[in-house]
Coordinates of C-alpha atoms in Angstrom, one line a residue:
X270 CA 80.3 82.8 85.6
X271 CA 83.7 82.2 84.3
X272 CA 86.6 80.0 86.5
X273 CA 88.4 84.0 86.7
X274 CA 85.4 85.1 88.5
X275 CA 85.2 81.8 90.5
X276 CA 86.2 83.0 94.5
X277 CA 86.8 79.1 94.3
X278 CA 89.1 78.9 91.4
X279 CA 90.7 82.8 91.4
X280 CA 94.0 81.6 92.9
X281 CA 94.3 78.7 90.6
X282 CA 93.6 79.5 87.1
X283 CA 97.5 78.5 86.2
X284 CA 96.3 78.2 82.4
X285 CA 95.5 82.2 82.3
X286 CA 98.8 83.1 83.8
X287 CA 101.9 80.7 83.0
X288 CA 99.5 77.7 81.2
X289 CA 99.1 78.4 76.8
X290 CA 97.0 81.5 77.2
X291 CA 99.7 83.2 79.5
X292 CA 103.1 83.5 79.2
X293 CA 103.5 79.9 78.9
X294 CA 106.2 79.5 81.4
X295 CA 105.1 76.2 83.5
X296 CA 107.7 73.7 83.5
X297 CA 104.6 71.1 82.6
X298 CA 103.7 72.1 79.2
X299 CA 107.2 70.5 77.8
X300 CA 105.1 67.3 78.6
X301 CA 101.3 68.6 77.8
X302 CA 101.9 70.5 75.5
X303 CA 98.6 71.8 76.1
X304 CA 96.9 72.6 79.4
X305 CA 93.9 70.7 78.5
X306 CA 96.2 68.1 79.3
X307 CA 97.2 68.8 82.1
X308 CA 95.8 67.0 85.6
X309 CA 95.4 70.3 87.2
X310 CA 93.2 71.9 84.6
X311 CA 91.5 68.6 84.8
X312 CA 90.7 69.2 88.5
X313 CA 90.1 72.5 87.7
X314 CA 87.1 71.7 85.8
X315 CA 85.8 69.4 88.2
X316 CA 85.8 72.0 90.8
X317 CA 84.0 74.1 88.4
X318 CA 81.4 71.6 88.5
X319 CA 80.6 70.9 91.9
X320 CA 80.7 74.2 92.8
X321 CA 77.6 75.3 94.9
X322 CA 74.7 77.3 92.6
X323 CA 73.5 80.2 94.4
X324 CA 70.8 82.8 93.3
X325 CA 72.9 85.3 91.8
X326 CA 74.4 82.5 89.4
X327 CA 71.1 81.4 88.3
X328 CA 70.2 84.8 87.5
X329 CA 72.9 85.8 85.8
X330 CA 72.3 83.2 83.5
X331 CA 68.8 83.3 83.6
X332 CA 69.7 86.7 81.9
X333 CA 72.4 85.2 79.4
X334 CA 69.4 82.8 78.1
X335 CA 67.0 85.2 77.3
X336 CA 69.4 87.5 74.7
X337 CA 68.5 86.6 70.9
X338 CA 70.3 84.0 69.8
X339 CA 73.2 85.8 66.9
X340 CA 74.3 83.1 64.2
X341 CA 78.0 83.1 64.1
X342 CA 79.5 82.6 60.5
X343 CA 79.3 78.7 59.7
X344 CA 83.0 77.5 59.1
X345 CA 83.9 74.6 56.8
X346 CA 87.7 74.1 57.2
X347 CA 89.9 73.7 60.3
X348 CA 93.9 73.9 60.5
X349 CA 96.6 73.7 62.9
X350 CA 98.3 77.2 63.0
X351 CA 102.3 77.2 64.3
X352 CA 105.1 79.3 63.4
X353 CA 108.5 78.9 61.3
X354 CA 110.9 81.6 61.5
X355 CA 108.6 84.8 61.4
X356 CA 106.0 83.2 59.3
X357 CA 102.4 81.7 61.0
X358 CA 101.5 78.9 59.0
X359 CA 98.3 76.7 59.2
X360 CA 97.9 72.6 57.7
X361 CA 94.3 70.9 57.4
X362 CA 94.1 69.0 60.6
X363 CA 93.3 66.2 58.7
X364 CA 96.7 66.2 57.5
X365 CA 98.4 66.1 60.9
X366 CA 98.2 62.9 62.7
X367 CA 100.3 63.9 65.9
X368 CA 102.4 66.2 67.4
X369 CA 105.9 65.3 68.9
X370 CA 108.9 66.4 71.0
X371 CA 111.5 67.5 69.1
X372 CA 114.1 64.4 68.3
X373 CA 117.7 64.6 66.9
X374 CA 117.4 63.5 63.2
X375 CA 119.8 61.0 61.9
X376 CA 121.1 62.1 58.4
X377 CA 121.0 59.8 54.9
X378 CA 124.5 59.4 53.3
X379 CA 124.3 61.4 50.4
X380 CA 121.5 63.4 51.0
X381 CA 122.8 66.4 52.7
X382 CA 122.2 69.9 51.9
X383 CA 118.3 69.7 51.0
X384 CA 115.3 70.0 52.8
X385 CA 114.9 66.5 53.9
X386 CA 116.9 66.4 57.2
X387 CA 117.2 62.2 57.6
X388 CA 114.4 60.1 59.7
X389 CA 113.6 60.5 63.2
X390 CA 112.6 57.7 65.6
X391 CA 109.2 58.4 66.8
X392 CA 107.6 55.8 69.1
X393 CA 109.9 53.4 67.2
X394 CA 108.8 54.0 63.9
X395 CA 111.4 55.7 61.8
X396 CA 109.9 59.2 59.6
X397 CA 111.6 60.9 57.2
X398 CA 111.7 64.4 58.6
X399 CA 111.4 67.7 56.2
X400 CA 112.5 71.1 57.0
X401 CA 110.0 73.3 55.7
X402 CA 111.8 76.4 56.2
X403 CA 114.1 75.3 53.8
X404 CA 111.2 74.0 51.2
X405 CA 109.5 77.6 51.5
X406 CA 112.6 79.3 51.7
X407 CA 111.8 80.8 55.5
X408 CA 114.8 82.2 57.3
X409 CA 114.4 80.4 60.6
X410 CA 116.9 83.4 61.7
X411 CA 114.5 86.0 61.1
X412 CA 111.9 85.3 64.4
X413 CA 111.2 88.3 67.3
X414 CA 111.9 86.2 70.2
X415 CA 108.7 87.2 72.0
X416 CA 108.0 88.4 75.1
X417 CA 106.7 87.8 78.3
X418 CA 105.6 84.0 77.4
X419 CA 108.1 80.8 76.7
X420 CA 107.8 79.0 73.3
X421 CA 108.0 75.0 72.8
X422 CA 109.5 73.7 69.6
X423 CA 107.6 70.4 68.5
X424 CA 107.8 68.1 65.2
X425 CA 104.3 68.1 63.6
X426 CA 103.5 64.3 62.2
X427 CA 101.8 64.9 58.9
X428 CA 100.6 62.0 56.8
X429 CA 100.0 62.6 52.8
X430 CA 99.8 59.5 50.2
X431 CA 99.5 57.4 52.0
X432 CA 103.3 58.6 54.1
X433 CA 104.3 59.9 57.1
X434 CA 106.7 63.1 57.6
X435 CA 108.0 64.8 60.7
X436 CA 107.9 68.6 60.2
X437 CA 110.2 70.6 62.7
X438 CA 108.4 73.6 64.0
X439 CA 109.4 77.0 66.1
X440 CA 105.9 77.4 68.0
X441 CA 102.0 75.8 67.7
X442 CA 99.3 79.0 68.2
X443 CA 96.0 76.5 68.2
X444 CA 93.7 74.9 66.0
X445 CA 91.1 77.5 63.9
X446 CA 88.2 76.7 62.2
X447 CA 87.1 79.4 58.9
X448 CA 85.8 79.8 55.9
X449 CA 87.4 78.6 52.6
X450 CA 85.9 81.6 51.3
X451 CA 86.8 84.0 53.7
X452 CA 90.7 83.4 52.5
X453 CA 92.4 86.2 51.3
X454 CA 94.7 86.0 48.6
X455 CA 98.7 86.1 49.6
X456 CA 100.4 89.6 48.9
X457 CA 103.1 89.3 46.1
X458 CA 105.6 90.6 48.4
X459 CA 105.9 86.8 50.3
X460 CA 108.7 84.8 48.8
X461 CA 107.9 82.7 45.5
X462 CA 108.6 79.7 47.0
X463 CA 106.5 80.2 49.9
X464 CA 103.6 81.8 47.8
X465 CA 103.6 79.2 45.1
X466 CA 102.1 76.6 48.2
X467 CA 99.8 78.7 49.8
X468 CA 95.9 78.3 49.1
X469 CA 95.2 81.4 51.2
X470 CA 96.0 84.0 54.2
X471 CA 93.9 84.1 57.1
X472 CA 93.3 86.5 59.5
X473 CA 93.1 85.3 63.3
X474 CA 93.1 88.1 65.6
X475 CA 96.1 90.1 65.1
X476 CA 97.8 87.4 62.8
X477 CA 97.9 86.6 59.6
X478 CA 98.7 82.4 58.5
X479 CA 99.4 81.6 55.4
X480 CA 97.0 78.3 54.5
X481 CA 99.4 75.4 52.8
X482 CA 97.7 73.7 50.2
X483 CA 98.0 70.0 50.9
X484 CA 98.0 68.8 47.8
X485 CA 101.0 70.9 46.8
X486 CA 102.8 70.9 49.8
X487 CA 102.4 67.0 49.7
X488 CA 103.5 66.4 46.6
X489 CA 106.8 68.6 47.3
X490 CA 107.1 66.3 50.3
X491 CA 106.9 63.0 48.4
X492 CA 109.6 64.6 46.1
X493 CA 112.7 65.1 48.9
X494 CA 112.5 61.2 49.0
X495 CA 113.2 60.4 45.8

């Protein structure tokens, strides 16, 4: 019943294989990003649709409809997870307003050495742009280049007060709904200035993201402008 199992669609599944749940290798995701973007997974899904229904589908699903219905757990927060150096780290998605190629950042005369970077140009508009490896004090160094797969580094556009930063990060994982109060609380052994902005650690298949709190994290923004 899936697209894999699809006689139609076996050959062409390009998502499961070099697409963002494979090794991430097409030469289109520097432009998609994501292969829900992307015209063949569009025409994918069409295919999908038309396909002819024949007795054995109908069954199958005839079967699939009459389990008992199991309640998942209801979620009531959602974040965009991506990594910096080693770290997976999640923001509220109602924090991030777009995500960007990266852009060469043009420094400020005499702010060097901090974590604001200079401004970017992004669709015109000039952005301050924030390293947050160097706000959380994240070695960027320390990352396992990983295996088998490609990884895409992007600028996250985050917007707090009312302001928009660029955010320079490694990797982006997905967006995750949870529970607020399924959060753990962050082991003392991450770095102070990491843990002092985190309102949690959640646990996403084998990973564990650290949660920013945007109130904090915003506020430390606002801050490298001054």
């Amino acid at each position: 019943m899936s697209a894999a199992t699809d006689p139609v669609l076996i050959m062409r599944d390009c998502w499961n294989s070099i697409g963002i749940t494979g090794d991430q290798s097409c030469e289109k995701l520097t432009a998609h990003i994501h292969c829900r973007n992307c015209e063949v997974y569009s025409a994918a899904a069409q295919r999908n649709l038309q396909r002819p229904v024949d007795d054995a589908y109908r069954a199958d699903w005839a079967a699939e409809l009459r389990k008992p219905h199991v309640a998942s757990a209801p979620t009531d927060a959602s974040a965009l997870v991506f990594r910096i150096g080693a770290e997976w780290l999640a923001l509220p998605t109602a924090m991030v307003v777009q995500v960007a190629p990266v852009v060469p950042a043009h420094r400020l005369p005499h702010r060097g050495g901090g974590a604001l970077l200079g401004v970017v140009n992004i669709a015109g508009k000039l952005t301050p742009s924030v390293s947050l490896a160097a706000l959380l004090g994240i070695d960027e160094r320390a990352a396992v280049a990983p295996r088998g797969r490609q990884t895409f580094a992007r600028l996250l556009m985050v917007e707090s007060g009312g302001r928009q930063f660029a955010l320079p990060v490694a990797e982006l994982h997905d967006i995750v709904r949870y529970q607020r109060a399924a959060l753990d609380t962050p082991a003392a052994t991450i770095n102070q200035a990491l843990h002092r902005y985190l309102g949690g650690v959640l646990a996403h298949g084998r990973l564990r993201i650290g949660v920013l709190d945007p109130a904090l994290l915003g506020e430390q923004l606002a801050r490298q402008l001054q």
